[in-house]
């Protein structure tokens, strides 16, 4: 959870966060709520999603859960409709759901398809439905979770790298396509962040030491540090920022 306590000025707005059952998505959902937005928390992980909603409500915010697998077009459509039905519209969307299974052979067709289906096509489907609502309302802000693997390569994960480069590309495309409709579209590119996704790495002290050492700031990032950047990108303070891939990586890609 973020401890900056900044209110990004989203009172009365509606935010949708995918992959909000834990990690970066949960942290962002909390910052959206802290900034005054009603939050539709979405994930395939129902228990995690319910926990996020409970955390927001315990802090005095407004939230609801909707189960959605972002690789399924009909579920994504229903999720966006649910945000509008429950909270009256859609102003901010954080397309964050993703998978990253280290050790998989991503040249295997089935693993490639699954990775692209969630990490890239899932983001496209979310953007398509969200932008349709935002166009009809006269504007909005979308942030897609890419990765530093959306900007630089890594030898082990062709599907993840291709998907995350695609996510950055979709943000640039969306920024141009919907600029005149008042919709800003950006990407966030996290470095190595402590979340359930990286828990297996952190659990191994030797691996953790290697990861810490490869980051110029000497540590992994926190989910809250990504969440602050995401909600700022969705806020009125970022009103002229669009098509940007914001790196939040402790210096990993600064070489
Ligand atoms: N943790 C990192 O170091 C790191 C670095 C760069 C980018 N990212 C990206 O950040 C995003 C969030 O990851 P995280 O680190 O918080 O990990 P996480 O595993 O905690 O969160 C990912 C969430 O997405 C959900 N999810 C998975 N498949 C889904 C699907 N098909 N439909 C809907 N929800 C689904 C999971 O249930 C989970 O709650 C991902 O897109 C990931 O690729 C993470």
mmCIF file with all atom_site columns, N, CA and C and ligand atoms in Angstrom, residues 19 21-24 43-45 68-70 96-99 118 145-147 160 164 190-193 195-198, ligand 1:
data_model
loop_
_atom_site.group_PDB
_atom_site.id
_atom_site.type_symbol
_atom_site.label_atom_id
_atom_site.label_alt_id
_atom_site.label_comp_id
_atom_site.label_asym_id
_atom_site.label_entity_id
_atom_site.label_seq_id
_atom_site.pdbx_PDB_ins_code
_atom_site.Cartn_x
_atom_site.Cartn_y
_atom_site.Cartn_z
_atom_site.occupancy
_atom_site.B_iso_or_equiv
_atom_site.pdbx_formal_charge
_atom_site.auth_seq_id
_atom_site.auth_comp_id
_atom_site.auth_asym_id
_atom_site.auth_atom_id
_atom_site.pdbx_PDB_model_num
ATOM   1   N N   . UNK A 1 19  ? -6.535  -6.981  -12.969 1.00 0.00 ? 19  UNK A N   1
ATOM   2   C CA  . UNK A 1 19  ? -5.438  -7.579  -12.195 1.00 0.00 ? 19  UNK A CA  1
ATOM   3   C C   . UNK A 1 19  ? -5.324  -6.913  -10.830 1.00 0.00 ? 19  UNK A C   1
ATOM   4   N N   . UNK A 1 21  ? -6.497  -7.962  -8.009  1.00 0.00 ? 21  UNK A N   1
ATOM   5   C CA  . UNK A 1 21  ? -6.603  -8.879  -6.870  1.00 0.00 ? 21  UNK A CA  1
ATOM   6   C C   . UNK A 1 21  ? -5.326  -8.971  -6.052  1.00 0.00 ? 21  UNK A C   1
ATOM   7   N N   . UNK A 1 22  ? -4.311  -8.238  -6.426  1.00 0.00 ? 22  UNK A N   1
ATOM   8   C CA  . UNK A 1 22  ? -3.050  -8.263  -5.682  1.00 0.00 ? 22  UNK A CA  1
ATOM   9   C C   . UNK A 1 22  ? -2.035  -7.373  -6.360  1.00 0.00 ? 22  UNK A C   1
ATOM   10  N N   . UNK A 1 23  ? -0.833  -7.352  -5.837  1.00 0.00 ? 23  UNK A N   1
ATOM   11  C CA  . UNK A 1 23  ? 0.303   -6.693  -6.473  1.00 0.00 ? 23  UNK A CA  1
ATOM   12  C C   . UNK A 1 23  ? 0.062   -5.250  -6.890  1.00 0.00 ? 23  UNK A C   1
ATOM   13  N N   . UNK A 1 24  ? 0.535   -4.935  -8.098  1.00 0.00 ? 24  UNK A N   1
ATOM   14  C CA  . UNK A 1 24  ? 0.488   -3.563  -8.603  1.00 0.00 ? 24  UNK A CA  1
ATOM   15  C C   . UNK A 1 24  ? -0.960  -3.087  -8.781  1.00 0.00 ? 24  UNK A C   1
ATOM   16  N N   . UNK A 1 43  ? -10.446 -9.030  -11.641 1.00 0.00 ? 43  UNK A N   1
ATOM   17  C CA  . UNK A 1 43  ? -9.378  -10.041 -11.633 1.00 0.00 ? 43  UNK A CA  1
ATOM   18  C C   . UNK A 1 43  ? -10.015 -11.399 -11.877 1.00 0.00 ? 43  UNK A C   1
ATOM   19  N N   . UNK A 1 44  ? -9.205  -12.392 -12.203 1.00 0.00 ? 44  UNK A N   1
ATOM   20  C CA  . UNK A 1 44  ? -9.706  -13.774 -12.192 1.00 0.00 ? 44  UNK A CA  1
ATOM   21  C C   . UNK A 1 44  ? -9.641  -14.332 -10.773 1.00 0.00 ? 44  UNK A C   1
ATOM   22  N N   . UNK A 1 45  ? -8.859  -13.695 -9.941  1.00 0.00 ? 45  UNK A N   1
ATOM   23  C CA  . UNK A 1 45  ? -8.698  -14.121 -8.547  1.00 0.00 ? 45  UNK A CA  1
ATOM   24  C C   . UNK A 1 45  ? -9.776  -13.451 -7.693  1.00 0.00 ? 45  UNK A C   1
ATOM   25  N N   . UNK A 1 68  ? -13.274 -11.050 -14.218 1.00 0.00 ? 68  UNK A N   1
ATOM   26  C CA  . UNK A 1 68  ? -13.083 -11.001 -15.671 1.00 0.00 ? 68  UNK A CA  1
ATOM   27  C C   . UNK A 1 68  ? -11.737 -11.586 -16.038 1.00 0.00 ? 68  UNK A C   1
ATOM   28  N N   . UNK A 1 69  ? -11.771 -12.504 -17.005 1.00 0.00 ? 69  UNK A N   1
ATOM   29  C CA  . UNK A 1 69  ? -10.545 -13.007 -17.629 1.00 0.00 ? 69  UNK A CA  1
ATOM   30  C C   . UNK A 1 69  ? -10.312 -12.134 -18.861 1.00 0.00 ? 69  UNK A C   1
ATOM   31  N N   . UNK A 1 70  ? -9.254  -11.344 -18.848 1.00 0.00 ? 70  UNK A N   1
ATOM   32  C CA  . UNK A 1 70  ? -9.055  -10.366 -19.929 1.00 0.00 ? 70  UNK A CA  1
ATOM   33  C C   . UNK A 1 70  ? -8.741  -11.017 -21.279 1.00 0.00 ? 70  UNK A C   1
ATOM   34  N N   . UNK A 1 96  ? -3.895  -3.731  -16.411 1.00 0.00 ? 96  UNK A N   1
ATOM   35  C CA  . UNK A 1 96  ? -2.707  -4.178  -15.679 1.00 0.00 ? 96  UNK A CA  1
ATOM   36  C C   . UNK A 1 96  ? -2.583  -5.694  -15.562 1.00 0.00 ? 96  UNK A C   1
ATOM   37  N N   . UNK A 1 97  ? -3.673  -6.428  -15.770 1.00 0.00 ? 97  UNK A N   1
ATOM   38  C CA  . UNK A 1 97  ? -3.637  -7.890  -15.598 1.00 0.00 ? 97  UNK A CA  1
ATOM   39  C C   . UNK A 1 97  ? -2.547  -8.484  -16.474 1.00 0.00 ? 97  UNK A C   1
ATOM   40  N N   . UNK A 1 98  ? -1.798  -9.413  -15.923 1.00 0.00 ? 98  UNK A N   1
ATOM   41  C CA  . UNK A 1 98  ? -0.749  -10.030 -16.725 1.00 0.00 ? 98  UNK A CA  1
ATOM   42  C C   . UNK A 1 98  ? -0.192  -11.267 -16.046 1.00 0.00 ? 98  UNK A C   1
ATOM   43  N N   . UNK A 1 99  ? 0.532   -12.053 -16.841 1.00 0.00 ? 99  UNK A N   1
ATOM   44  C CA  . UNK A 1 99  ? 1.202   -13.241 -16.316 1.00 0.00 ? 99  UNK A CA  1
ATOM   45  C C   . UNK A 1 99  ? 2.667   -13.202 -16.737 1.00 0.00 ? 99  UNK A C   1
ATOM   46  N N   . UNK A 1 118 ? -3.250  -13.014 -22.976 1.00 0.00 ? 118 UNK A N   1
ATOM   47  C CA  . UNK A 1 118 ? -3.508  -12.247 -21.742 1.00 0.00 ? 118 UNK A CA  1
ATOM   48  C C   . UNK A 1 118 ? -2.751  -10.915 -21.785 1.00 0.00 ? 118 UNK A C   1
ATOM   49  N N   . UNK A 1 145 ? -0.216  -1.531  -18.321 1.00 0.00 ? 145 UNK A N   1
ATOM   50  C CA  . UNK A 1 145 ? 1.031   -1.976  -17.706 1.00 0.00 ? 145 UNK A CA  1
ATOM   51  C C   . UNK A 1 145 ? 1.877   -2.706  -18.734 1.00 0.00 ? 145 UNK A C   1
ATOM   52  N N   . UNK A 1 146 ? 3.008   -2.112  -19.081 1.00 0.00 ? 146 UNK A N   1
ATOM   53  C CA  . UNK A 1 146 ? 3.996   -2.800  -19.914 1.00 0.00 ? 146 UNK A CA  1
ATOM   54  C C   . UNK A 1 146 ? 5.053   -3.341  -18.956 1.00 0.00 ? 146 UNK A C   1
ATOM   55  N N   . UNK A 1 147 ? 6.299   -2.985  -19.176 1.00 0.00 ? 147 UNK A N   1
ATOM   56  C CA  . UNK A 1 147 ? 7.415   -3.484  -18.369 1.00 0.00 ? 147 UNK A CA  1
ATOM   57  C C   . UNK A 1 147 ? 8.670   -2.866  -18.970 1.00 0.00 ? 147 UNK A C   1
ATOM   58  N N   . UNK A 1 160 ? 6.783   -12.820 -23.571 1.00 0.00 ? 160 UNK A N   1
ATOM   59  C CA  . UNK A 1 160 ? 6.601   -11.712 -22.618 1.00 0.00 ? 160 UNK A CA  1
ATOM   60  C C   . UNK A 1 160 ? 7.166   -10.419 -23.207 1.00 0.00 ? 160 UNK A C   1
ATOM   61  N N   . UNK A 1 164 ? 4.917   -7.213  -24.189 1.00 0.00 ? 164 UNK A N   1
ATOM   62  C CA  . UNK A 1 164 ? 5.085   -5.930  -23.494 1.00 0.00 ? 164 UNK A CA  1
ATOM   63  C C   . UNK A 1 164 ? 5.515   -4.823  -24.464 1.00 0.00 ? 164 UNK A C   1
ATOM   64  N N   . UNK A 1 190 ? 7.311   -0.896  -15.397 1.00 0.00 ? 190 UNK A N   1
ATOM   65  C CA  . UNK A 1 190 ? 7.977   -1.181  -14.118 1.00 0.00 ? 190 UNK A CA  1
ATOM   66  C C   . UNK A 1 190 ? 9.263   -1.979  -14.325 1.00 0.00 ? 190 UNK A C   1
ATOM   67  N N   . UNK A 1 191 ? 10.224  -1.745  -13.425 1.00 0.00 ? 191 UNK A N   1
ATOM   68  C CA  . UNK A 1 191 ? 11.397  -2.607  -13.342 1.00 0.00 ? 191 UNK A CA  1
ATOM   69  C C   . UNK A 1 191 ? 11.024  -3.845  -12.539 1.00 0.00 ? 191 UNK A C   1
ATOM   70  N N   . UNK A 1 192 ? 11.914  -4.311  -11.684 1.00 0.00 ? 192 UNK A N   1
ATOM   71  C CA  . UNK A 1 192 ? 11.600  -5.512  -10.905 1.00 0.00 ? 192 UNK A CA  1
ATOM   72  C C   . UNK A 1 192 ? 10.937  -5.073  -9.592  1.00 0.00 ? 192 UNK A C   1
ATOM   73  N N   . UNK A 1 193 ? 9.697   -5.539  -9.420  1.00 0.00 ? 193 UNK A N   1
ATOM   74  C CA  . UNK A 1 193 ? 8.846   -5.047  -8.335  1.00 0.00 ? 193 UNK A CA  1
ATOM   75  C C   . UNK A 1 193 ? 8.448   -6.210  -7.425  1.00 0.00 ? 193 UNK A C   1
ATOM   76  N N   . UNK A 1 195 ? 6.066   -8.267  -5.768  1.00 0.00 ? 195 UNK A N   1
ATOM   77  C CA  . UNK A 1 195 ? 4.635   -8.579  -5.817  1.00 0.00 ? 195 UNK A CA  1
ATOM   78  C C   . UNK A 1 195 ? 4.521   -10.111 -5.769  1.00 0.00 ? 195 UNK A C   1
ATOM   79  N N   . UNK A 1 196 ? 3.296   -10.639 -5.721  1.00 0.00 ? 196 UNK A N   1
ATOM   80  C CA  . UNK A 1 196 ? 3.167   -12.097 -5.785  1.00 0.00 ? 196 UNK A CA  1
ATOM   81  C C   . UNK A 1 196 ? 3.861   -12.696 -7.021  1.00 0.00 ? 196 UNK A C   1
ATOM   82  N N   . UNK A 1 197 ? 3.913   -11.914 -8.127  1.00 0.00 ? 197 UNK A N   1
ATOM   83  C CA  . UNK A 1 197 ? 4.548   -12.421 -9.356  1.00 0.00 ? 197 UNK A CA  1
ATOM   84  C C   . UNK A 1 197 ? 6.034   -12.727 -9.142  1.00 0.00 ? 197 UNK A C   1
ATOM   85  N N   . UNK A 1 198 ? 6.698   -11.908 -8.364  1.00 0.00 ? 198 UNK A N   1
ATOM   86  C CA  . UNK A 1 198 ? 8.142   -12.085 -8.166  1.00 0.00 ? 198 UNK A CA  1
ATOM   87  C C   . UNK A 1 198 ? 8.466   -12.786 -6.838  1.00 0.00 ? 198 UNK A C   1
HETATM 88  N N1  . LIG B 2 .   ? 6.316   -7.548  -10.590 1.00 0.00 ? 1   LIG B N1  1
HETATM 89  C C1  . LIG B 2 .   ? 7.166   -7.127  -11.518 1.00 0.00 ? 1   LIG B C1  1
HETATM 90  O O1  . LIG B 2 .   ? 8.414   -7.161  -11.334 1.00 0.00 ? 1   LIG B O1  1
HETATM 91  C C2  . LIG B 2 .   ? 6.662   -6.573  -12.822 1.00 0.00 ? 1   LIG B C2  1
HETATM 92  C C3  . LIG B 2 .   ? 7.567   -5.903  -13.650 1.00 0.00 ? 1   LIG B C3  1
HETATM 93  C C4  . LIG B 2 .   ? 7.129   -5.376  -14.856 1.00 0.00 ? 1   LIG B C4  1
HETATM 94  C C5  . LIG B 2 .   ? 5.801   -5.520  -15.214 1.00 0.00 ? 1   LIG B C5  1
HETATM 95  N N2  . LIG B 2 .   ? 4.946   -6.190  -14.402 1.00 0.00 ? 1   LIG B N2  1
HETATM 96  C C6  . LIG B 2 .   ? 3.554   -6.303  -14.850 1.00 0.00 ? 1   LIG B C6  1
HETATM 97  O O2  . LIG B 2 .   ? 2.714   -5.750  -13.871 1.00 0.00 ? 1   LIG B O2  1
HETATM 98  C C7  . LIG B 2 .   ? 1.412   -6.326  -13.980 1.00 0.00 ? 1   LIG B C7  1
HETATM 99  C C8  . LIG B 2 .   ? 0.942   -6.721  -12.603 1.00 0.00 ? 1   LIG B C8  1
HETATM 100 O O3  . LIG B 2 .   ? 1.791   -7.735  -12.114 1.00 0.00 ? 1   LIG B O3  1
HETATM 101 P P1  . LIG B 2 .   ? 2.141   -7.923  -10.577 1.00 0.00 ? 1   LIG B P1  1
HETATM 102 O O4  . LIG B 2 .   ? 3.608   -7.863  -10.462 1.00 0.00 ? 1   LIG B O4  1
HETATM 103 O O5  . LIG B 2 .   ? 1.290   -7.060  -9.742  1.00 0.00 ? 1   LIG B O5  1
HETATM 104 O O6  . LIG B 2 .   ? 1.784   -9.454  -10.418 1.00 0.00 ? 1   LIG B O6  1
HETATM 105 P P2  . LIG B 2 .   ? 0.561   -10.206 -9.722  1.00 0.00 ? 1   LIG B P2  1
HETATM 106 O O7  . LIG B 2 .   ? 0.686   -11.608 -10.134 1.00 0.00 ? 1   LIG B O7  1
HETATM 107 O O8  . LIG B 2 .   ? 0.518   -9.861  -8.294  1.00 0.00 ? 1   LIG B O8  1
HETATM 108 O O9  . LIG B 2 .   ? -0.710  -9.516  -10.397 1.00 0.00 ? 1   LIG B O9  1
HETATM 109 C C9  . LIG B 2 .   ? -1.227  -9.904  -11.620 1.00 0.00 ? 1   LIG B C9  1
HETATM 110 C C10 . LIG B 2 .   ? -2.721  -10.050 -11.452 1.00 0.00 ? 1   LIG B C10 1
HETATM 111 O O10 . LIG B 2 .   ? -3.293  -10.340 -12.737 1.00 0.00 ? 1   LIG B O10 1
HETATM 112 C C11 . LIG B 2 .   ? -4.265  -11.336 -12.556 1.00 0.00 ? 1   LIG B C11 1
HETATM 113 N N3  . LIG B 2 .   ? -4.473  -12.066 -13.803 1.00 0.00 ? 1   LIG B N3  1
HETATM 114 C C12 . LIG B 2 .   ? -3.664  -13.013 -14.368 1.00 0.00 ? 1   LIG B C12 1
HETATM 115 N N4  . LIG B 2 .   ? -4.209  -13.469 -15.497 1.00 0.00 ? 1   LIG B N4  1
HETATM 116 C C13 . LIG B 2 .   ? -5.383  -12.801 -15.656 1.00 0.00 ? 1   LIG B C13 1
HETATM 117 C C14 . LIG B 2 .   ? -6.403  -12.826 -16.636 1.00 0.00 ? 1   LIG B C14 1
HETATM 118 N N5  . LIG B 2 .   ? -6.347  -13.668 -17.682 1.00 0.00 ? 1   LIG B N5  1
HETATM 119 N N6  . LIG B 2 .   ? -7.461  -11.994 -16.494 1.00 0.00 ? 1   LIG B N6  1
HETATM 120 C C15 . LIG B 2 .   ? -7.545  -11.163 -15.443 1.00 0.00 ? 1   LIG B C15 1
HETATM 121 N N7  . LIG B 2 .   ? -6.632  -11.112 -14.461 1.00 0.00 ? 1   LIG B N7  1
HETATM 122 C C16 . LIG B 2 .   ? -5.553  -11.915 -14.582 1.00 0.00 ? 1   LIG B C16 1
HETATM 123 C C17 . LIG B 2 .   ? -3.725  -12.229 -11.449 1.00 0.00 ? 1   LIG B C17 1
HETATM 124 O O11 . LIG B 2 .   ? -4.746  -12.987 -10.832 1.00 0.00 ? 1   LIG B O11 1
HETATM 125 C C18 . LIG B 2 .   ? -3.078  -11.216 -10.524 1.00 0.00 ? 1   LIG B C18 1
HETATM 126 O O12 . LIG B 2 .   ? -3.959  -10.762 -9.505  1.00 0.00 ? 1   LIG B O12 1
HETATM 127 C C19 . LIG B 2 .   ? 1.549   -7.457  -14.985 1.00 0.00 ? 1   LIG B C19 1
HETATM 128 O O13 . LIG B 2 .   ? 1.062   -7.019  -16.242 1.00 0.00 ? 1   LIG B O13 1
HETATM 129 C C20 . LIG B 2 .   ? 3.045   -7.697  -15.055 1.00 0.00 ? 1   LIG B C20 1
HETATM 130 O O14 . LIG B 2 .   ? 3.444   -8.252  -16.274 1.00 0.00 ? 1   LIG B O14 1
HETATM 131 C C21 . LIG B 2 .   ? 5.337   -6.705  -13.218 1.00 0.00 ? 1   LIG B C21 1
#
